[in-house]
XYZ file of C-alpha atoms in Angstrom:
487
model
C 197.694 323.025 26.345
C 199.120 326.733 26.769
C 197.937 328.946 29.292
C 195.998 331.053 27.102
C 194.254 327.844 25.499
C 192.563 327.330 29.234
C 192.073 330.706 29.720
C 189.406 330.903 26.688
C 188.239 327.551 27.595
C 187.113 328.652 30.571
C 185.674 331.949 29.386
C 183.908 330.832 26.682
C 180.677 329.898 29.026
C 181.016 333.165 30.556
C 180.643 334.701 27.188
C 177.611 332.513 26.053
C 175.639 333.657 28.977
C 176.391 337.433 27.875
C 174.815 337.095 24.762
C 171.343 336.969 26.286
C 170.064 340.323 27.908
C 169.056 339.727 31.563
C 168.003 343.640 31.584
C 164.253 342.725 32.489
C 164.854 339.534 34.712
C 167.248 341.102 36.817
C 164.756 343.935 37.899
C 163.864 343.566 41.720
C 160.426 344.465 40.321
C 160.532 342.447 37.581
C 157.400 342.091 35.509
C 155.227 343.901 37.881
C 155.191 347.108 35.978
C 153.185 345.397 33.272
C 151.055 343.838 35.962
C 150.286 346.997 36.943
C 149.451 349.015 34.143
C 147.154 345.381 33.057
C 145.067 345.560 36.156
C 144.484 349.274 36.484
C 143.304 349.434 33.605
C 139.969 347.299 35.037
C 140.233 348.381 38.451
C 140.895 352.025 37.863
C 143.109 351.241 41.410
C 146.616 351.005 42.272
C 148.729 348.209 43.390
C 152.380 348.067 45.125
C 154.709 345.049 45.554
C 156.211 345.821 48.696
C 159.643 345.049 48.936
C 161.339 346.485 52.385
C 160.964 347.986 55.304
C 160.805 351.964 53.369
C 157.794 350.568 51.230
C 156.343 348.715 53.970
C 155.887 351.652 56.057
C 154.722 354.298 53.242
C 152.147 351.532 52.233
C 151.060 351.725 55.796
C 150.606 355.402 55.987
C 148.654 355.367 53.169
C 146.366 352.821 54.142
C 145.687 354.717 57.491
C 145.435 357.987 55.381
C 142.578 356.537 53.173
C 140.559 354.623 56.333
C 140.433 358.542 57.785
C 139.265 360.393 55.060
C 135.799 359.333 55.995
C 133.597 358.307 58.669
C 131.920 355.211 56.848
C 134.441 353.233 54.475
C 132.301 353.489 50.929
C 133.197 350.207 48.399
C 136.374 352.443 46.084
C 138.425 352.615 49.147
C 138.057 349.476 50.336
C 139.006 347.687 47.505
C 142.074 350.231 47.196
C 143.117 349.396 50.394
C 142.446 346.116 49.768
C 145.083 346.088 46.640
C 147.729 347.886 48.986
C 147.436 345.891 51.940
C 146.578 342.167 51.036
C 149.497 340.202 52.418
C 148.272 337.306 49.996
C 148.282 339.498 46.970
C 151.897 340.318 48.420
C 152.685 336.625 48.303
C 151.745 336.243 44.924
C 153.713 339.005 43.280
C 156.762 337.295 45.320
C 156.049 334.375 43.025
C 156.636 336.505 40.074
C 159.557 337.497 41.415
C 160.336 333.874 41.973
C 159.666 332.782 37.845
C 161.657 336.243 36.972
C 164.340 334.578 38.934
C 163.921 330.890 36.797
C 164.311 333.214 33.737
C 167.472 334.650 34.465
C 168.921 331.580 35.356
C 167.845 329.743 32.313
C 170.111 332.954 30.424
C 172.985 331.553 32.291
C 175.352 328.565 31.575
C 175.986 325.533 33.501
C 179.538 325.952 35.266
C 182.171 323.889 34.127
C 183.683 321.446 36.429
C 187.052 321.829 36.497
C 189.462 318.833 38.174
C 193.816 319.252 38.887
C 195.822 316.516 40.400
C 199.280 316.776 41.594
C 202.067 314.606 41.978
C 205.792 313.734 42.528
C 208.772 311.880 42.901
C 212.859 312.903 43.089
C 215.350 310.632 42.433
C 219.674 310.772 42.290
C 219.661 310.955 38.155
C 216.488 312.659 37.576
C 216.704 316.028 40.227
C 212.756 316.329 39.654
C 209.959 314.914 37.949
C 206.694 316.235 38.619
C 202.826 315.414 37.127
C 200.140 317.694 36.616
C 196.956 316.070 35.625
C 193.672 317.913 34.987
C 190.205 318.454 33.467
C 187.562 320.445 31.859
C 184.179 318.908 31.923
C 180.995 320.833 30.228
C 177.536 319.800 29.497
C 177.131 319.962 25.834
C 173.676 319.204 25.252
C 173.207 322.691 27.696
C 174.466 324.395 25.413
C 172.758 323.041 22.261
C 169.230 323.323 24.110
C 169.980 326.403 25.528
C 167.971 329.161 23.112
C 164.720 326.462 23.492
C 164.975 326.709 27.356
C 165.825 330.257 27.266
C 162.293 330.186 25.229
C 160.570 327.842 27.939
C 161.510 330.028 30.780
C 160.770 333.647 28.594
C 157.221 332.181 28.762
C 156.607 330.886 32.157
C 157.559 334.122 33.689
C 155.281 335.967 31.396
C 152.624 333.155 32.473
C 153.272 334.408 35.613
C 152.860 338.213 34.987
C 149.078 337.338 34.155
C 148.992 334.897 37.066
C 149.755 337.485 39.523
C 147.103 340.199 37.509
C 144.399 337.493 37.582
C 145.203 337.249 41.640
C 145.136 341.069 41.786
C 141.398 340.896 39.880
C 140.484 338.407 42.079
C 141.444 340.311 45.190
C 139.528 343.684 43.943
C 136.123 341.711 43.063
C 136.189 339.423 46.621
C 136.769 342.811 48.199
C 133.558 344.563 46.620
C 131.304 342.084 47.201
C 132.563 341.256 50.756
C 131.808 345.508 50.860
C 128.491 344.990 49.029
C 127.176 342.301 51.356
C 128.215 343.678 54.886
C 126.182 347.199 53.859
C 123.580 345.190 52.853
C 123.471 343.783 56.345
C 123.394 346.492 58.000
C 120.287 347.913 55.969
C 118.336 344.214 56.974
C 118.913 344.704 60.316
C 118.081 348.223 60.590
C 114.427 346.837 58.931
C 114.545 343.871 61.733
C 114.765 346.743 64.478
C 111.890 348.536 62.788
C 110.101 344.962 62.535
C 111.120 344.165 66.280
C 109.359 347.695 67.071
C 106.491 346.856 66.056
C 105.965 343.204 67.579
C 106.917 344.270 71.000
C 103.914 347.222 70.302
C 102.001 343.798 69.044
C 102.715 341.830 72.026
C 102.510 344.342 74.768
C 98.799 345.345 73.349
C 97.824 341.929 73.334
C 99.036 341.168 77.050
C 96.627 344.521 78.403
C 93.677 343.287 76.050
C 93.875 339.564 77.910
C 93.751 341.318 81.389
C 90.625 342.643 80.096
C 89.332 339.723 78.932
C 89.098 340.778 75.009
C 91.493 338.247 73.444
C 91.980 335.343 74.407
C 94.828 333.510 75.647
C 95.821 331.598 72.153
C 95.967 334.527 70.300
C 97.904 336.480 73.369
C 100.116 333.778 72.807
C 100.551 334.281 68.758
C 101.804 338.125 69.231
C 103.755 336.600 71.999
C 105.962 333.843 70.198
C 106.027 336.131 66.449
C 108.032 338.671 68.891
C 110.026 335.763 70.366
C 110.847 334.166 66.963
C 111.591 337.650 65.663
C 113.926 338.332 68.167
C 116.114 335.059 67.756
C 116.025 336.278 63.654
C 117.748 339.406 64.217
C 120.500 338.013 67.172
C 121.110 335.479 63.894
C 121.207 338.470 62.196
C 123.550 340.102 63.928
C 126.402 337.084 64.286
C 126.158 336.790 60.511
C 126.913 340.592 60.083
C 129.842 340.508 62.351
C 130.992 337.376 60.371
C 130.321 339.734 57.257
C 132.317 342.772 58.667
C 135.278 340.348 59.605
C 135.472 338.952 55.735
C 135.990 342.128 54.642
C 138.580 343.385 57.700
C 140.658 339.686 55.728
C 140.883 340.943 52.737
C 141.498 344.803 53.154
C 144.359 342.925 55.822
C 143.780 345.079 58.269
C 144.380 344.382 62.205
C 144.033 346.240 65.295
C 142.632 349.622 65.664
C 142.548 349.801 62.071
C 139.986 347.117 62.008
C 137.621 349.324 63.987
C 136.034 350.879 60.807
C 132.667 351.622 60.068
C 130.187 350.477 56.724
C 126.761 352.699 55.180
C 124.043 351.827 56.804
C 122.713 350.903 53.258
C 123.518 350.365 49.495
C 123.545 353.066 47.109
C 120.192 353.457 45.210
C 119.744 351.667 41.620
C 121.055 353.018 38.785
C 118.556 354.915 36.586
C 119.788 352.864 33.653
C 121.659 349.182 32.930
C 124.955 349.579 30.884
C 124.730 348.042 27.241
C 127.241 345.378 27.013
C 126.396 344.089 23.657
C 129.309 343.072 23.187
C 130.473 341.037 26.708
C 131.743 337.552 24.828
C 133.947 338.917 22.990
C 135.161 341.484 24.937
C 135.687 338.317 27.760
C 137.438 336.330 24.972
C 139.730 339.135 23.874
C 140.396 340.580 27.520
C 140.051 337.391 30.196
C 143.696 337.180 31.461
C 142.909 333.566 32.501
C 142.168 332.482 29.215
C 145.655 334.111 28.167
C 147.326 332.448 30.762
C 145.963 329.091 29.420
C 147.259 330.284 25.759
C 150.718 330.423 27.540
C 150.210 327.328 29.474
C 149.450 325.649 25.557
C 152.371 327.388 24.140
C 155.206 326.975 27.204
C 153.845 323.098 26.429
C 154.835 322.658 23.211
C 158.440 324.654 23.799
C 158.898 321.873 26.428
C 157.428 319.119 23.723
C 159.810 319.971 21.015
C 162.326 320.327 23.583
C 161.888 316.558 24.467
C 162.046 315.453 20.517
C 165.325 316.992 20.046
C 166.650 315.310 23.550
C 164.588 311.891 22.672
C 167.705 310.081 22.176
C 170.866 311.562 23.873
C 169.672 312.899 28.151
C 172.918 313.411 28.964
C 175.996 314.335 26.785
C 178.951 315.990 28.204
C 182.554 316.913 26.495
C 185.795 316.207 28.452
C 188.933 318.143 27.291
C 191.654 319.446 29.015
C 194.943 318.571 29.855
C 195.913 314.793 30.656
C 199.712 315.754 32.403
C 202.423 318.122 32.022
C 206.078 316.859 33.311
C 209.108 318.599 34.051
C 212.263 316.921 32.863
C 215.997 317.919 33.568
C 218.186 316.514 30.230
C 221.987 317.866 30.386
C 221.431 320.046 32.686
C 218.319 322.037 30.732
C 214.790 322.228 32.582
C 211.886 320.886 29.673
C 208.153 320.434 29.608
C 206.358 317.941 28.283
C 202.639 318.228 27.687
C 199.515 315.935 26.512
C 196.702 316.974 25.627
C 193.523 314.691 25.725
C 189.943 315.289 24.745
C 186.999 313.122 25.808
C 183.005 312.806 24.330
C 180.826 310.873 26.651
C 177.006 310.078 26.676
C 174.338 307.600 27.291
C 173.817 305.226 24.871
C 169.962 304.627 23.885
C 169.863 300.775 24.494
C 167.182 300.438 26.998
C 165.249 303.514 26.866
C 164.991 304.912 23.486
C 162.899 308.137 25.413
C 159.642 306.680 23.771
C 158.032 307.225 27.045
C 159.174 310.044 27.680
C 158.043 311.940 24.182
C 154.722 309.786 24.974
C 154.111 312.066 28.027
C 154.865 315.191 26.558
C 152.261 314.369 23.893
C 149.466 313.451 26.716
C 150.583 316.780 28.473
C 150.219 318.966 25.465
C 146.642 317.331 24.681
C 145.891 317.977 27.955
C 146.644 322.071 27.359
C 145.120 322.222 24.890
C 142.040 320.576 25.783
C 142.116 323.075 28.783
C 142.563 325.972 26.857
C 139.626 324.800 24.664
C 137.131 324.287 27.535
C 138.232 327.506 28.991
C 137.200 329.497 25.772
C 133.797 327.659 26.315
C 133.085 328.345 29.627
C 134.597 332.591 29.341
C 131.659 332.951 26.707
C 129.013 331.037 28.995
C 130.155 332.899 32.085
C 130.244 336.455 30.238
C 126.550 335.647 29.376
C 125.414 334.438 32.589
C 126.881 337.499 34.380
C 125.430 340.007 32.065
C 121.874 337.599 32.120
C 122.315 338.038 36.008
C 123.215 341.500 36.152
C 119.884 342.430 33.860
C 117.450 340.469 35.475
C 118.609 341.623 39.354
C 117.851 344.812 37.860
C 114.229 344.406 36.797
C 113.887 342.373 39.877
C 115.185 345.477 42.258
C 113.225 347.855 40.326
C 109.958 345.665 40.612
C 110.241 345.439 44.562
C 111.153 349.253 44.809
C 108.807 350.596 42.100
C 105.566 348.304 42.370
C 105.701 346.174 46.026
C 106.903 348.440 48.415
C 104.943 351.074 47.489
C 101.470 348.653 47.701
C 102.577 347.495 50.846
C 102.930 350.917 52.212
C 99.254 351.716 50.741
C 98.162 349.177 52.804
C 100.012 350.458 55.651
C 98.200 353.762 54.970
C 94.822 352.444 54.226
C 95.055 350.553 57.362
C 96.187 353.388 59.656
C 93.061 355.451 57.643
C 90.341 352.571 58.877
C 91.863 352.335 62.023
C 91.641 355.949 63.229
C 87.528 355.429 62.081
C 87.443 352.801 64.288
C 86.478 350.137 61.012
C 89.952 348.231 61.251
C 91.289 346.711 64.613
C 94.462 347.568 66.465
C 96.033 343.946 65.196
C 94.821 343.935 61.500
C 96.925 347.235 61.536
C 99.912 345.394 62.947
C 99.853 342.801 60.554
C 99.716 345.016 57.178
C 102.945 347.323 59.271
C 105.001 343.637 59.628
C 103.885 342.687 56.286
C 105.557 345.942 54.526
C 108.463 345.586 56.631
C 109.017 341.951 55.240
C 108.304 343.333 51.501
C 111.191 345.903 52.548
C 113.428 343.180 53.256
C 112.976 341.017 49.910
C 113.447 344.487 48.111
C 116.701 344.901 50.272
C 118.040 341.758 49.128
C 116.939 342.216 45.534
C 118.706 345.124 45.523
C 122.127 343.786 47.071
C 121.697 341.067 44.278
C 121.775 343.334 41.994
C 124.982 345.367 42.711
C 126.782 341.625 43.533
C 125.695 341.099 39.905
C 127.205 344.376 38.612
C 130.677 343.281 40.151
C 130.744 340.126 39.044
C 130.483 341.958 35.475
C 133.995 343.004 35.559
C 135.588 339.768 36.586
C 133.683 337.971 33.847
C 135.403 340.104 31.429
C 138.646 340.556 32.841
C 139.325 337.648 34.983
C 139.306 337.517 38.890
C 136.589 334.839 39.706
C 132.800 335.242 40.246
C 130.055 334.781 42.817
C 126.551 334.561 42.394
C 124.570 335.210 45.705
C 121.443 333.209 46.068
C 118.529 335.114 45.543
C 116.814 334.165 48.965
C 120.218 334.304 51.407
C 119.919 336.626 54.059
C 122.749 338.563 54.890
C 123.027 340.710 58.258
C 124.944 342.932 59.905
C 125.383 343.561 63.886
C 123.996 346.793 64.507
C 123.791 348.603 68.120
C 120.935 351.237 66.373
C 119.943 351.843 62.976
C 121.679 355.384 62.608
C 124.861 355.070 62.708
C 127.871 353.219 60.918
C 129.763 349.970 61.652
């Protein structure tokens, strides 16, 4: 074989791979522009993949910029900063950058494996006589398969461009509801402080009216133990507000003094009106990235299914060619070379395995994606109707407490206070109807944090991200040193 002939044996891999454009794997960014622009769109927030020490440090800045701009962090910035500064979210885009990686491999050929032996010997007649032995060895089968795995690995990495949007989603609806139910305990505990107020008023009447002799000691000790029980109810409130606080410090990823920021002392008011999403299933079906990823999941399935049929019978088929020896020979007195050339096929021969197993498990697998995909249809239309059902009914629940039962209980309150100053009501009849509207204030507050946990799980049931519903009855508390001020 001539010099030349190796030459363009060994390029022709080389050329192979070129055919392929890599443009778009070999990005360091690869994919996450369209990751981007995909989760913006629902967010209306931006999102960085942070990939040295320059980034790193603007990223920083910026995050410090936003926590300054205002005294109490409102719900917009903290899921910004949330999207910025999430080491997790980081982690995930590194992933894509991982499958973008896969891809551009697949667009490259397998190496040939190229093998030269030397040898020797010298004698009186013959002056030299050396052998040069060598090979070429390539996988063929690579190179047969290679626009199906090209294929397979094209839609992985595009599996994991929606992966890493669905984690951004995810990351942006955790982060408002975290938001959502640390305000909402600081507006319950502000109420337990007004509640507290009023027992210790309770209890320090009823200890002067039992020196007097006009109450006895069993009701003394009522007033007593409701101001002991309702102190123990806001320290619980109070631990379960710091726990509240520190969920959201996780996920904005903040540390240090940075963590030191402060929360409303209350959720915004209800809307005037519910939005009209008429609509929601098939927006959810046309726009849930989940469900898209499962399409992929389905499709990159049967790639690798058909990929398996054609490869049933031969796993492993590789070409041998080369050279076999070249000699040099001295015949009166004139150098010569002699060359052979050899070529060689070898592959596994189908006796025991006939890859009937194997083309049975690519069958189960694609069944099984496709069965997924299927109950993941189902359950985006139930969950885009269950949010929407939630979101509605929080809001005629929220509107009942603030529009019918807090305003009874506070004409009680009044009515009360009017009877009292004629001297017809007694000083404990009043304290009861003032505790009494301060726990109706408390059901409306957590009506009303239902209902804005309901409008953010509206977004991720359209989109993608995950939901949460909060139980109607949980309590959720902040720590708060006086009802005022932020946290």
């Amino acid at each position: 074989m001539t010099g030349k002939k190796l030459a363009a044996l060994l390029a022709l891999p080389l050329f192979l791979g070129g055919c392929v454009s890599t443009a778009e794997y070999a990005k360091k960014d690869a994919g996450f522009t369209a990751v981007s622009a995909r989760t913006s769109a629902a967010t209306s927030k931006q999102t960085i993949w942070v990939q040295n020490q320059q980034q790193a440090q603007a990223t920083s800045a910026q995050v410090k910029s936003l926590l300054a701009r205002k005294k109490s962090l409102d719900v917009e910035t903290a899921v910004q900063i949330a999207l910025l500064n999430n080491k997790g979210l980081q982690a995930a885009y590194a992933e894509l950058g991982d499958s973008a990686a896969d891809a551009w491999q697949s667009t490259m050929l397998l190496n040939p494996t190229v093998s030269v032996g030397f040898s020797g010997i010298g004698t009186a007649e013959l002056e030299a006589f050396r052998t040069i032995e060598g090979a070429i060895t390539t996988n063929i089968l690579a190179l047969l398969t290679k626009k199906r795995d090209i294929e397979i690995a094209d839609t992985r990495f595009r599996q994991a461009q929606l992966t890493a949007a669905v984690r951004t989603l995810q990351v942006a609806a955790d982060t408002r509801r975290a938001w959502i139910n640390s305000v909402a305990a600081w507006e319950n505990v502000g109420q337990l402080q007004q509640a507290q107020a009023a027992a210790d008023a309770a209890s320090e009447l009823a200890e002067k009216l039992g020196e007097t002799g006009a109450m006895t000691k069993g009701s003394q000790a009522r007033e007593h133990v409701f101001v002991a029980e309702l102190a123990g109810e806001t320290a619980k409130a109070r631990l379960t507000a710091r726990l509240a606080k520190e969920e959201l410090t996780r996920l904005m990823g903040l540390w240090g003094s940075d963590a030191e920021f402060q929360v409303p002392n209350s959720l915004p008011p209800l809307p005037k009106a519910i939005a009209k999403r008429d609509a929601i299933e098939a927006e959810a079906l046309r726009d849930r990235i989940d469900l898209q990823v499962a399409r992929l999941e389905l499709e990159a399935t049967a790639r690798s299914y058909g990929l398996t049929e054609a490869t049933r019978y031969v796993t492993d088929l590789e070409i041998l060619t080369g050279f076999e020896s070249e000699r040099e020979v001295e015949e009166d007195g004139k150098k010569k070379w002699e060359t052979t050339a050899a070529g060689e096929l070898e592959f596994a021969i189908p006796i025991f395995d006939t890859g009937k197993a194997r083309m049975r498990k690519a069958e189960v697998a694609y069944m099984r994606a496709a069965n997924q995909l299927a109950e993941k249809a189902v359950n985006v239309r139930s969950e885009a109707r269950s949010a929407y059902e939630a979101y509605r009914s929080n809001y005629d629940i929220a509107r009942h407490y603030r529009n019918n039962v807090v305003p009874l209980r506070s004409k009680v309150e009044e009515e009360s206070l009017l009877t009292y100053n004629g001297m017809i009501t007694n000083t404990f009849e009043l304290l009861t109807d003032t505790r009494d509207k301060i726990n109706s204030i408390l059901l409306s507050v957590s009506a009303k944090r239902d209902f804005w946990l309901a409008d953010a799980n509206l977004a991720p049931a359209v989109y993608g991200g995950g939901s949460s519903t909060a139980p109607a009855e949980t309590e959720v508390a902040s720590s708060s040193e006086s009802s005022g001020g932020g946290h």
